[in-house]
CSV table of C-alpha atoms (C1' of nucleotides) in Angstrom, one decimal:
chain,number,residue,atom,x,y,z
A,1,MET,CA,3.9,-82.8,13.0
A,2,SER,CA,2.8,-80.1,15.4
A,3,ARG,CA,0.0,-77.9,14.3
A,4,PRO,CA,-0.6,-74.7,16.2
A,5,VAL,CA,-4.3,-73.8,16.8
A,6,ILE,CA,-4.7,-70.4,15.4
A,7,THR,CA,-7.5,-67.9,14.9
A,8,ILE,CA,-8.5,-66.1,11.7
A,9,SER,CA,-7.1,-62.8,13.0
A,10,ASP,CA,-3.7,-64.5,13.0
A,11,LEU,CA,-3.4,-65.9,9.5
A,12,ALA,CA,-0.6,-63.8,8.1
A,13,GLY,CA,2.2,-65.4,10.2
A,14,HIS,CA,1.3,-69.0,9.3
A,15,VAL,CA,1.2,-69.0,5.5
A,16,ASP,CA,2.4,-72.3,4.0
A,17,GLN,CA,2.3,-73.9,7.4
A,18,PRO,CA,0.0,-76.6,8.8
A,19,VAL,CA,-2.5,-75.2,11.2
A,20,THR,CA,-5.7,-76.0,13.0
A,21,LEU,CA,-8.7,-73.7,13.5
A,22,ARG,CA,-11.9,-74.0,15.5
A,23,GLY,CA,-15.2,-72.4,14.7
A,24,TRP,CA,-18.5,-72.7,12.9
A,25,VAL,CA,-19.5,-73.4,9.3
A,26,TYR,CA,-20.7,-70.0,8.1
A,27,ASN,CA,-21.6,-71.2,4.7
A,28,TRP,CA,-20.5,-74.0,2.3
A,29,ARG,CA,-20.7,-74.7,-1.4
A,30,LYS,CA,-20.1,-77.8,-3.3
A,31,LYS,CA,-18.7,-78.2,-6.8
A,32,GLY,CA,-18.3,-81.9,-7.7
A,33,LYS,CA,-15.2,-83.3,-5.9
A,34,LEU,CA,-14.7,-79.9,-4.2
A,35,ARG,CA,-16.2,-78.6,-1.0
A,36,PHE,CA,-15.8,-74.9,-0.1
A,37,ILE,CA,-16.3,-74.4,3.6
A,38,ILE,CA,-16.5,-70.8,5.0
A,39,LEU,CA,-15.3,-71.0,8.5
A,40,ARG,CA,-16.3,-68.4,11.1
A,41,ASP,CA,-14.4,-68.2,14.4
A,42,GLY,CA,-15.5,-64.9,15.8
A,43,PHE,CA,-12.4,-63.2,14.6
A,44,GLY,CA,-13.0,-63.5,10.9
A,45,TYR,CA,-13.9,-65.7,8.0
A,46,LEU,CA,-11.7,-68.3,6.2
A,47,GLN,CA,-12.4,-70.3,3.1
A,48,CYS,CA,-11.4,-73.9,3.5
A,49,ILE,CA,-11.1,-76.3,0.6
A,50,VAL,CA,-11.7,-80.0,0.7
A,51,PHE,CA,-10.7,-81.8,-2.5
A,52,ARG,CA,-11.8,-85.4,-2.6
A,53,PRO,CA,-8.8,-87.0,-4.4
A,54,GLU,CA,-6.5,-85.4,-1.8
A,55,VAL,CA,-8.1,-86.3,1.5
A,56,ASP,CA,-8.9,-89.6,3.3
A,57,GLU,CA,-12.4,-90.9,2.4
A,58,GLU,CA,-13.3,-90.4,6.1
A,59,VAL,CA,-12.6,-86.7,5.9
A,60,TRP,CA,-14.5,-86.3,2.7
A,61,GLU,CA,-17.6,-88.0,4.3
A,62,LYS,CA,-17.4,-85.6,7.2
A,63,ALA,CA,-17.2,-82.6,4.8
A,64,VAL,CA,-20.3,-83.8,3.0
A,65,GLU,CA,-22.1,-84.0,6.3
A,66,LEU,CA,-21.6,-80.3,7.3
A,67,THR,CA,-24.5,-77.9,7.8
A,68,GLN,CA,-24.6,-74.2,8.4
A,69,GLU,CA,-23.3,-73.4,12.0
A,70,THR,CA,-22.0,-76.9,12.6
A,71,SER,CA,-19.1,-76.6,15.0
A,72,ILE,CA,-15.8,-78.0,13.8
A,73,GLU,CA,-12.1,-78.3,14.3
A,74,ILE,CA,-10.4,-78.1,10.9
A,75,SER,CA,-6.7,-78.7,9.9
A,76,GLY,CA,-4.6,-78.3,6.8
A,77,LYS,CA,-2.1,-76.1,5.1
A,78,LEU,CA,-2.8,-72.4,5.0
A,79,VAL,CA,-2.0,-70.9,1.6
A,80,ALA,CA,-2.4,-67.5,0.0
A,81,ASP,CA,-4.8,-67.6,-2.9
A,82,GLU,CA,-6.2,-64.7,-4.8
A,83,ARG,CA,-9.4,-66.7,-5.6
A,84,ALA,CA,-10.3,-66.9,-1.9
A,85,PRO,CA,-12.2,-64.1,-0.1
A,86,GLY,CA,-9.7,-62.4,2.2
A,87,GLY,CA,-6.7,-63.8,0.2
A,88,TYR,CA,-6.1,-66.9,2.3
A,89,GLU,CA,-7.5,-70.4,2.2
A,90,LEU,CA,-7.0,-73.6,4.0
A,91,LYS,CA,-6.2,-76.8,2.1
A,92,VAL,CA,-8.0,-79.2,4.4
A,93,ASP,CA,-6.5,-82.5,5.3
A,94,ASN,CA,-8.4,-83.2,8.5
A,95,LEU,CA,-11.8,-82.4,9.9
A,96,LYS,CA,-13.3,-83.0,13.3
A,97,ILE,CA,-17.0,-82.4,13.8
A,98,ILE,CA,-17.9,-81.2,17.3
A,99,GLN,CA,-21.6,-81.0,16.7
A,100,ILE,CA,-23.8,-81.1,13.6
A,101,ALA,CA,-26.2,-78.2,13.7
A,102,PRO,CA,-29.8,-78.8,12.6
A,103,GLU,CA,-31.3,-76.4,10.1
A,104,PHE,CA,-30.2,-72.9,11.1
A,105,PRO,CA,-33.1,-70.4,11.2
A,106,ILE,CA,-31.2,-67.6,9.7
A,107,GLY,CA,-30.4,-68.2,6.0
A,108,LYS,CA,-28.6,-66.4,3.2
A,109,LYS,CA,-31.6,-64.5,1.9
A,110,ASP,CA,-33.4,-61.6,3.5
A,111,HIS,CA,-35.4,-61.9,6.7
A,112,GLY,CA,-38.0,-59.7,8.3
A,113,VAL,CA,-37.2,-57.5,11.3
A,114,ASP,CA,-39.6,-59.3,13.7
A,115,PHE,CA,-38.1,-62.7,12.8
A,116,LEU,CA,-34.5,-61.5,13.2
A,117,LEU,CA,-35.3,-59.8,16.6
A,118,ASN,CA,-36.8,-63.0,17.8
A,119,GLN,CA,-33.6,-64.8,16.8
A,120,ARG,CA,-31.4,-62.0,18.1
A,121,HIS,CA,-29.1,-64.5,20.0
A,122,LEU,CA,-28.4,-66.2,16.6
A,123,TRP,CA,-28.6,-63.1,14.5
A,124,LEU,CA,-25.4,-61.9,16.3
A,125,ARG,CA,-23.5,-64.5,14.4
A,126,SER,CA,-24.0,-62.7,11.1
A,127,LYS,CA,-21.3,-60.6,9.5
A,128,ARG,CA,-23.2,-57.3,9.8
A,129,GLN,CA,-24.0,-57.8,13.5
A,130,HIS,CA,-20.5,-58.9,14.2
A,131,ALA,CA,-19.1,-55.7,12.8
A,132,ILE,CA,-21.6,-53.5,14.7
A,133,MET,CA,-20.7,-55.2,18.0
A,134,ARG,CA,-17.0,-54.7,17.3
A,135,VAL,CA,-17.6,-51.0,16.7
A,136,ARG,CA,-19.7,-50.7,19.9
A,137,SER,CA,-17.0,-52.4,21.9
A,138,GLU,CA,-14.4,-50.1,20.5
A,139,ALA,CA,-16.6,-47.1,21.1
A,140,GLN,CA,-16.9,-48.0,24.8
A,141,PHE,CA,-13.2,-48.3,25.3
A,142,ALA,CA,-12.5,-45.1,23.3
A,143,ILE,CA,-14.9,-43.3,25.6
A,144,ARG,CA,-13.4,-44.7,28.8
A,145,ASP,CA,-9.9,-43.9,27.5
A,146,PHE,CA,-10.9,-40.4,26.6
A,147,PHE,CA,-11.8,-39.7,30.2
A,148,GLN,CA,-9.1,-41.8,31.8
A,149,GLN,CA,-6.4,-39.9,29.9
A,150,ARG,CA,-7.9,-36.6,31.1
A,151,ALA,CA,-7.9,-37.6,34.8
A,152,TYR,CA,-11.6,-38.2,35.2
A,153,THR,CA,-12.7,-40.6,37.9
A,154,LEU,CA,-15.2,-43.2,37.0
A,155,ILE,CA,-18.2,-43.0,39.4
A,156,ASP,CA,-20.8,-45.8,39.0
A,157,SER,CA,-24.2,-44.3,39.7
A,158,PRO,CA,-26.9,-46.6,41.1
A,159,ILE,CA,-29.4,-48.4,39.0
A,160,LEU,CA,-32.0,-48.5,41.7
A,161,THR,CA,-33.1,-45.1,42.7
A,162,PRO,CA,-35.7,-43.6,45.0
A,163,ALA,CA,-37.1,-40.9,42.6
A,164,ALA,CA,-37.2,-39.4,39.2
A,165,CYS,CA,-34.1,-37.5,38.1
A,166,GLU,CA,-35.9,-35.3,35.6
A,167,GLY,CA,-39.3,-35.6,37.2
A,168,THR,CA,-40.9,-37.3,34.3
A,169,SER,CA,-43.4,-40.2,34.4
A,170,THR,CA,-41.3,-42.5,32.2
A,171,LEU,CA,-39.8,-44.6,35.0
A,172,PHE,CA,-39.8,-48.4,35.4
A,173,GLU,CA,-41.1,-49.0,38.9
A,174,THR,CA,-40.0,-52.0,41.0
A,175,ASP,CA,-40.6,-53.1,44.5
A,176,TYR,CA,-37.8,-52.5,46.9
A,177,PHE,CA,-38.7,-54.3,50.1
A,178,GLY,CA,-42.1,-52.8,50.2
A,179,GLU,CA,-41.1,-49.3,49.0
A,180,PRO,CA,-41.3,-48.2,45.3
A,181,ALA,CA,-37.9,-47.9,43.6
A,182,TYR,CA,-37.2,-46.9,40.0
A,183,LEU,CA,-34.6,-48.0,37.5
A,184,SER,CA,-32.2,-45.1,36.8
A,185,GLN,CA,-32.8,-42.9,33.8
A,186,SER,CA,-29.7,-40.8,34.4
A,187,GLY,CA,-26.7,-40.8,36.7
A,188,GLN,CA,-26.4,-37.1,36.7
A,189,LEU,CA,-27.8,-36.3,40.1
A,190,TYR,CA,-25.4,-38.7,41.6
A,191,LEU,CA,-22.4,-37.3,39.7
A,192,GLU,CA,-22.9,-33.8,40.9
A,193,PRO,CA,-22.1,-34.6,44.5
A,194,ALA,CA,-19.3,-36.8,43.3
A,195,VAL,CA,-17.7,-34.1,41.3
A,196,ALA,CA,-17.3,-32.0,44.4
A,197,ALA,CA,-15.3,-34.8,45.8
A,198,LEU,CA,-13.2,-35.7,42.7
A,199,GLY,CA,-13.2,-32.7,40.4
A,200,LYS,CA,-13.8,-34.5,37.1
A,201,VAL,CA,-16.0,-37.6,37.0
A,202,TYR,CA,-18.1,-39.7,34.6
A,203,CYS,CA,-20.4,-42.6,34.7
A,204,PHE,CA,-21.2,-45.0,31.9
A,205,GLY,CA,-23.9,-47.6,32.3
A,206,PRO,CA,-27.4,-48.7,31.4
A,207,THR,CA,-30.3,-46.4,31.8
A,208,PHE,CA,-34.0,-47.1,31.6
A,209,ARG,CA,-36.9,-45.1,30.2
A,210,ALA,CA,-40.4,-46.4,30.1
A,211,GLU,CA,-41.3,-44.1,27.3
A,212,LYS,CA,-43.9,-45.6,25.0
A,213,SER,CA,-41.9,-44.6,22.0
A,214,LYS,CA,-41.9,-46.6,18.8
A,215,THR,CA,-39.2,-45.0,16.8
A,216,ARG,CA,-35.9,-45.8,15.4
A,217,ARG,CA,-34.3,-43.5,17.9
A,218,HIS,CA,-35.5,-45.0,21.1
A,219,LEU,CA,-34.8,-48.0,23.3
A,220,THR,CA,-36.2,-48.6,26.8
A,221,GLU,CA,-32.8,-49.8,28.0
A,222,PHE,CA,-29.8,-48.0,26.6
A,223,TRP,CA,-26.3,-47.1,27.7
A,224,MET,CA,-25.3,-43.5,28.5
A,225,VAL,CA,-22.0,-41.9,29.2
A,226,GLU,CA,-22.2,-38.8,31.4
A,227,PRO,CA,-19.2,-36.6,32.3
A,228,GLU,CA,-19.5,-33.9,35.0
A,229,VAL,CA,-16.8,-31.3,35.6
A,230,ALA,CA,-16.3,-28.9,38.5
A,231,TRP,CA,-15.7,-25.3,37.7
A,232,MET,CA,-16.5,-25.9,34.0
A,233,GLN,CA,-18.8,-23.3,32.6
A,234,PHE,CA,-20.8,-23.3,29.4
A,235,ASP,CA,-18.1,-22.4,26.9
A,236,GLY,CA,-15.9,-25.1,28.4
A,237,LEU,CA,-18.7,-27.6,28.1
A,238,LEU,CA,-19.1,-26.8,24.4
A,239,ASP,CA,-15.4,-27.4,23.9
A,240,LEU,CA,-15.6,-30.7,25.8
A,241,CYS,CA,-18.4,-31.9,23.6
A,242,GLU,CA,-16.5,-31.2,20.5
A,243,ASP,CA,-13.2,-32.6,21.7
A,244,PHE,CA,-14.9,-35.7,23.0
A,245,ILE,CA,-16.8,-36.5,19.8
A,246,SER,CA,-13.8,-35.7,17.6
A,247,SER,CA,-11.5,-37.9,19.6
A,248,VAL,CA,-13.8,-40.9,19.9
A,249,ILE,CA,-14.6,-40.9,16.2
A,250,SER,CA,-11.0,-40.6,15.2
A,251,ARG,CA,-10.3,-43.8,17.2
A,252,ILE,CA,-13.2,-45.6,15.6
A,253,LEU,CA,-12.0,-44.7,12.1
A,254,GLU,CA,-8.5,-45.9,13.1
A,255,GLU,CA,-9.4,-49.2,14.8
A,256,CYS,CA,-12.6,-50.3,13.1
A,257,ALA,CA,-11.7,-49.8,9.4
A,258,VAL,CA,-12.4,-53.4,8.6
A,259,ASP,CA,-15.8,-53.4,10.4
A,260,LEU,CA,-16.9,-50.1,8.8
A,261,GLU,CA,-16.0,-51.4,5.4
A,262,ARG,CA,-18.1,-54.6,6.0
A,263,LEU,CA,-20.9,-52.3,7.0
A,264,GLU,CA,-20.3,-50.3,3.7
A,265,ARG,CA,-20.1,-47.2,5.8
A,266,ASP,CA,-19.2,-44.1,3.8
A,267,ILE,CA,-16.2,-43.0,5.8
A,268,SER,CA,-16.1,-39.6,4.1
A,269,LYS,CA,-19.3,-38.7,5.9
A,270,LEU,CA,-17.6,-39.2,9.3
A,271,GLU,CA,-14.2,-37.7,8.6
A,272,PRO,CA,-15.2,-34.0,9.0
A,273,ALA,CA,-16.3,-34.8,12.6
A,274,THR,CA,-12.7,-35.8,13.5
A,275,LYS,CA,-11.5,-32.2,12.6
A,276,GLY,CA,-13.4,-30.3,15.3
A,277,SER,CA,-14.7,-26.8,14.5
A,278,PHE,CA,-18.3,-27.9,15.1
A,279,PRO,CA,-20.8,-25.1,14.2
A,280,ARG,CA,-22.4,-23.5,17.3
A,281,ILE,CA,-25.8,-22.2,16.7
A,282,ASP,CA,-27.9,-20.2,19.2
A,283,TYR,CA,-31.4,-21.6,19.6
A,284,GLY,CA,-33.0,-18.4,18.4
A,285,ASP,CA,-31.0,-18.4,15.2
A,286,ALA,CA,-31.8,-22.1,14.7
A,287,VAL,CA,-35.5,-21.3,14.9
A,288,LYS,CA,-35.1,-18.5,12.4
A,289,THR,CA,-33.1,-20.8,10.1
A,290,LEU,CA,-35.9,-23.4,10.3
A,291,GLN,CA,-38.5,-20.7,9.5
A,292,THR,CA,-36.5,-19.7,6.5
A,293,LEU,CA,-36.6,-23.3,5.4
A,294,GLY,CA,-40.4,-23.1,5.6
A,295,GLN,CA,-40.9,-24.9,8.9
A,296,GLU,CA,-43.8,-24.0,11.1
A,297,ILE,CA,-42.0,-23.4,14.3
A,298,GLU,CA,-42.2,-20.6,16.8
A,299,PHE,CA,-39.6,-19.3,19.3
A,300,GLY,CA,-40.2,-21.4,22.4
A,301,ASP,CA,-41.0,-24.7,20.7
A,302,ASP,CA,-38.8,-27.7,21.1
A,303,PHE,CA,-37.3,-29.2,17.9
A,304,GLY,CA,-38.9,-32.3,16.4
A,305,ALA,CA,-37.0,-35.0,14.6
A,306,GLU,CA,-37.5,-33.3,11.2
A,307,HIS,CA,-36.2,-30.0,12.6
A,308,GLU,CA,-33.1,-31.7,13.9
A,309,THR,CA,-32.4,-33.4,10.6
A,310,LEU,CA,-32.8,-30.2,8.7
A,311,LEU,CA,-30.5,-28.2,11.0
A,312,ALA,CA,-27.9,-30.9,11.0
A,313,GLY,CA,-28.2,-31.3,7.2
A,314,LEU,CA,-26.8,-27.8,6.7
A,315,HIS,CA,-23.4,-29.0,7.9
A,316,ASP,CA,-20.9,-31.8,7.3
A,317,ARG,CA,-20.2,-32.3,11.0
A,318,PRO,CA,-22.1,-32.3,14.3
A,319,VAL,CA,-23.9,-29.1,15.2
A,320,LEU,CA,-24.1,-27.6,18.7
A,321,VAL,CA,-27.4,-25.9,19.3
A,322,THR,CA,-27.2,-23.7,22.4
A,323,ARG,CA,-29.2,-21.7,24.9
A,324,TYR,CA,-32.7,-23.2,24.7
A,325,PRO,CA,-35.7,-21.6,26.4
A,326,ALA,CA,-35.5,-22.6,30.0
A,327,ASP,CA,-39.0,-23.8,30.3
A,328,ILE,CA,-38.5,-26.6,27.7
A,329,LYS,CA,-35.4,-27.9,29.5
A,330,ALA,CA,-34.7,-29.7,32.8
A,331,PHE,CA,-35.1,-28.0,36.2
A,332,TYR,CA,-31.4,-28.2,37.2
A,333,MET,CA,-30.0,-26.0,34.3
A,334,GLN,CA,-28.2,-22.7,34.9
A,335,PRO,CA,-30.1,-19.7,33.5
A,336,ASP,CA,-28.2,-17.6,30.9
A,337,PRO,CA,-26.9,-14.6,32.8
A,338,THR,CA,-27.7,-12.4,29.8
A,339,ASP,CA,-31.3,-13.7,29.4
A,340,PRO,CA,-32.7,-15.7,32.3
A,341,THR,CA,-35.5,-17.1,30.1
A,342,ARG,CA,-32.9,-19.1,28.4
A,343,ALA,CA,-30.9,-22.1,29.9
A,344,LEU,CA,-27.2,-22.7,29.3
A,345,ALA,CA,-28.1,-26.0,27.6
A,346,VAL,CA,-26.6,-27.6,24.5
A,347,ASP,CA,-27.8,-30.3,22.2
A,348,VAL,CA,-25.4,-31.9,19.8
A,349,LEU,CA,-27.1,-33.0,16.6
A,350,ALA,CA,-25.3,-35.6,14.5
A,351,PRO,CA,-25.4,-35.3,10.7
A,352,GLU,CA,-27.3,-37.6,8.2
A,353,GLY,CA,-30.5,-37.6,10.3
A,354,TYR,CA,-29.0,-39.3,13.3
A,355,GLY,CA,-30.3,-36.5,15.5
A,356,GLU,CA,-29.5,-35.6,19.1
A,357,ILE,CA,-26.7,-37.7,20.4
A,358,ILE,CA,-25.7,-35.4,23.3
A,359,GLY,CA,-27.7,-33.3,25.7
A,360,GLY,CA,-25.9,-31.2,28.2
A,361,SER,CA,-25.8,-28.1,30.3
A,362,GLU,CA,-24.1,-25.9,32.9
A,363,ARG,CA,-25.8,-26.8,36.1
A,364,SER,CA,-27.4,-24.3,38.4
A,365,ALA,CA,-25.1,-23.5,41.3
A,366,SER,CA,-27.7,-21.5,43.2
A,367,LEU,CA,-29.6,-23.2,46.1
A,368,GLU,CA,-32.4,-20.6,45.8
A,369,HIS,CA,-32.8,-21.0,42.1
A,370,LEU,CA,-33.0,-24.8,42.4
A,371,GLU,CA,-35.4,-24.8,45.2
A,372,HIS,CA,-37.6,-22.5,43.2
A,373,GLN,CA,-37.3,-24.8,40.1
A,374,ILE,CA,-38.2,-27.9,42.2
A,375,GLU,CA,-41.3,-26.1,43.4
A,376,ILE,CA,-42.3,-25.0,39.9
A,377,HIS,CA,-41.8,-28.5,38.5
A,378,GLY,CA,-43.9,-29.9,41.3
A,379,LEU,CA,-41.1,-32.2,42.5
A,380,PRO,CA,-40.9,-33.5,46.1
A,381,ARG,CA,-38.5,-31.3,48.0
A,382,ASP,CA,-37.5,-34.0,50.4
A,383,ALA,CA,-36.4,-36.4,47.7
A,384,PHE,CA,-33.9,-33.8,46.5
A,385,LYS,CA,-32.4,-32.8,49.9
A,386,TRP,CA,-29.2,-34.7,49.3
A,387,TYR,CA,-28.9,-33.3,45.8
A,388,LEU,CA,-29.3,-29.8,47.0
A,389,ASP,CA,-26.5,-30.3,49.5
A,390,VAL,CA,-24.2,-29.8,46.6
A,391,ARG,CA,-25.3,-26.2,46.6
A,392,THR,CA,-25.2,-25.9,50.4
A,393,TYR,CA,-21.7,-27.1,51.2
A,394,GLY,CA,-19.5,-25.0,49.0
A,395,SER,CA,-21.4,-24.5,45.8
A,396,PHE,CA,-19.5,-24.1,42.6
A,397,PRO,CA,-20.1,-23.8,38.9
A,398,HIS,CA,-20.1,-27.1,37.1
A,399,SER,CA,-21.3,-28.6,33.8
A,400,GLY,CA,-21.8,-32.0,32.2
A,401,PHE,CA,-23.6,-33.9,29.4
A,402,GLY,CA,-25.0,-37.2,28.5
A,403,MET,CA,-24.4,-39.2,25.3
A,404,GLY,CA,-26.5,-42.2,24.3
A,405,LEU,CA,-24.1,-44.9,23.2
A,406,GLU,CA,-26.5,-46.6,20.8
A,407,ARG,CA,-27.2,-43.4,19.0
A,408,PHE,CA,-23.5,-42.8,18.6
A,409,VAL,CA,-22.9,-46.4,17.4
A,410,ALA,CA,-25.8,-46.2,15.0
A,411,TRP,CA,-24.3,-43.1,13.5
A,412,MET,CA,-20.8,-44.6,13.2
A,413,CYS,CA,-22.2,-47.7,11.6
A,414,GLY,CA,-24.7,-46.0,9.4
A,415,ILE,CA,-27.5,-48.1,10.6
A,416,SER,CA,-31.1,-46.8,10.6
A,417,HIS,CA,-32.4,-48.2,13.9
A,418,LEU,CA,-31.0,-48.4,17.4
A,419,ARG,CA,-32.1,-52.0,17.8
A,420,GLU,CA,-29.0,-53.2,15.9
A,421,ALA,CA,-26.6,-51.0,18.0
A,422,ILE,CA,-27.0,-53.0,21.2
A,423,PRO,CA,-26.6,-56.8,21.6
A,424,TYR,CA,-30.0,-57.5,23.1
A,425,PRO,CA,-32.4,-54.5,22.4
A,426,ARG,CA,-35.1,-53.7,24.9
A,427,MET,CA,-38.1,-51.9,23.3
A,428,ILE,CA,-41.7,-51.5,24.0
A,429,ASN,CA,-43.2,-54.9,23.4
A,430,ARG,CA,-39.9,-56.7,23.2
A,431,LEU,CA,-38.2,-58.3,26.1
A,432,TYR,CA,-37.0,-61.5,24.4
A,433,PRO,CA,-34.5,-63.0,24.0
B,1,U,C1',-51.4,-42.9,23.2
B,2,C,C1',-52.6,-41.2,18.0
B,3,C,C1',-52.1,-41.9,12.4
B,4,G,C1',-50.8,-45.3,8.5
B,5,C,C1',-49.3,-50.3,6.6
B,6,A,C1',-49.0,-55.5,7.0
B,7,G,C1',-50.0,-60.9,8.7
B,8,U,C1',-50.2,-66.8,2.8
B,9,A,C1',-44.8,-73.0,3.1
B,10,G,C1',-39.2,-72.9,8.1
B,11,C,C1',-37.7,-67.7,5.8
B,12,U,C1',-38.7,-63.6,1.9
B,13,C,C1',-42.7,-62.8,-1.0
B,14,A,C1',-46.6,-63.7,-5.4
B,15,A,C1',-51.8,-65.0,-6.4
B,16,U,C1',-58.8,-59.7,-11.3
B,17,G,C1',-64.1,-62.6,-5.6
B,18,G,C1',-63.4,-68.6,-9.2
B,19,U,C1',-58.1,-75.3,-8.9
B,20,A,C1',-52.8,-71.4,-3.3
B,21,G,C1',-47.3,-70.4,-6.5
B,22,A,C1',-41.9,-68.9,-6.8
B,23,G,C1',-37.0,-68.0,-4.7
B,24,C,C1',-34.1,-69.3,-0.5
B,25,G,C1',-33.6,-73.1,3.3
B,26,G,C1',-34.5,-78.9,3.8
B,27,G,C1',-33.9,-83.9,1.1
B,28,U,C1',-31.9,-86.8,-3.4
B,29,G,C1',-28.6,-86.7,-7.6
B,30,G,C1',-24.8,-84.0,-10.9
B,31,C,C1',-20.4,-80.9,-11.6
B,32,U,C1',-12.2,-79.7,-10.0
B,33,G,C1',-12.5,-72.9,-8.2
B,34,U,C1',-17.1,-71.6,-5.9
B,35,U,C1',-17.8,-66.1,-4.0
B,36,A,C1',-25.7,-65.4,-1.0
B,37,A,C1',-22.3,-70.9,-6.8
B,38,C,C1',-25.1,-73.4,-10.5
B,39,C,C1',-28.4,-77.5,-12.8
B,40,A,C1',-32.2,-81.4,-12.2
B,41,C,C1',-35.8,-83.8,-9.2
B,42,U,C1',-38.5,-83.8,-4.5
B,43,A,C1',-41.1,-83.0,0.3
B,44,G,C1',-43.5,-79.0,2.6
B,45,G,C1',-50.2,-75.0,3.5
B,46,U,C1',-56.4,-75.1,8.9
B,47,U,C1',-53.7,-68.1,4.1
B,48,G,C1',-52.9,-64.7,12.4
B,49,G,C1',-57.9,-65.8,15.8
B,50,G,C1',-63.3,-65.1,15.8
B,51,G,C1',-67.7,-63.5,13.3
B,52,G,C1',-70.2,-61.8,8.7
B,53,U,C1',-71.5,-60.9,3.1
B,54,U,C1',-71.6,-64.3,-1.3
B,55,C,C1',-73.3,-69.8,-5.5
B,56,A,C1',-68.0,-69.1,-4.3
B,57,A,C1',-63.4,-65.4,0.3
B,58,G,C1',-56.1,-65.5,0.9
B,59,U,C1',-59.0,-61.5,-1.6
B,60,C,C1',-64.9,-57.7,0.6
B,61,C,C1',-67.0,-56.1,5.7
B,62,C,C1',-66.7,-56.1,11.4
B,63,U,C1',-63.7,-57.3,15.6
B,64,C,C1',-59.6,-58.9,18.3
B,65,C,C1',-54.3,-60.2,18.4
B,66,U,C1',-49.3,-59.5,16.7
B,67,G,C1',-45.7,-56.9,14.1
B,68,C,C1',-43.7,-52.8,11.2
B,69,G,C1',-43.4,-47.4,9.7
B,70,G,C1',-44.3,-42.4,11.5
B,71,A,C1',-45.7,-38.6,15.4
B,72,G,C1',-45.1,-36.9,20.4
B,73,C,C1',-41.1,-37.4,24.2
B,74,C,C1',-36.1,-37.9,24.7
B,75,A,C1',-30.1,-39.8,24.7
RNA sequence: UCCGCAGUAGCUCAAUGGUAGAGCGGGUGGCUGUUAACCACUAGGUUGGGGGUUCAAGUCCCUCCUGCGGAGCCA
């Protein structure tokens, strides 16, 4: 009798048929002559039943030997049964042990954060982490599809760079054949020349910031997607942010329903964001609103985490805060033509306290203005020569933004800390495993 | 970097300055429908390191280390 080897994602087509599955023992329970084995194969979970009177003694002895995370090949008849989680179970008639696992560090009860992070390579096997990784993967493909379908060209920006993009002191330095080099903290400066070649571009890769931040919203290594569009001005940028977020969330809700349910994510909190119409609030109005709410903030201050949460909390979908004071924003931003003390910058604040997920701006197209800004910010003129060439050889209006993937994934999954939104988080004091 | 909290069994946590315990996990046994199964028994400890106070320190004091939460900064 031939038995197809199937995965748990493919049960429905094999009901009442003999099948073989391969995977790991997620959990097991014993009840006299019964053994319940929960098999995990990376695609799902399946309850397998070994009933002593109905199997060879040899099979029973193997079933008794099983431990959590033992790798096995298991065969039997797949049946539908309402008593089984998921609605299907396997009536086992054969069992092959690949390797008996010794006591698995991660058990059924709660563990501390430190312990779990030290076991991150094993923690990934848990249901919750599995679901988060599925959402992250889907988010990445949704993002790439969004740009691909709109004729953007993917431009991979370099990881090793000669200088700071935003002139901060939060760079990881490395030795590049005797010269200092830095791990990239943004691909933007490399996208701007590329957009003059290709019209619409984006990059999507890891970025590095040596900020000594110890908060739920920071990693030292995180993934950022950054589109850049030629001839796009500020209003177009705001539309792009909105269209982008709506589209990607819609796809997550469609494709990851099972994962979001496993994460017990309240979908109704995400649905408004699929419908567009994101509120757009002028920075000045946002400050007034915060003052009305009793916050001690003055025009000219940047928002803290609490301010962002308060502002976002007034709406059921992301909020676009626009036109920040120029001097609290990066040097390359285009001044507002109606008020040069303001920059054509936008931050997108996610609901439920997830904070800033996007930061973007129209870029300054003026060589003079940029040269002045570089001087004011005390940046080395020579290091930016190539960047300024964008404004020398046929300057043009253009805009772009950056979105942190982990912040987006954390929001989608409803998880409180970015460390769970990336397979192997890198944080201050944590480089293992 | 600053402020706050914590460190006790493999894990999660208890323990008025007075004999260090429980649950889970491990081991042994029982149970034909379990859903983090249950029941019984059992093994398992230099209480983060160093110093101090005290008749007596897991507990109080000093110091160092590690981690967590928050702030600033940002995506």
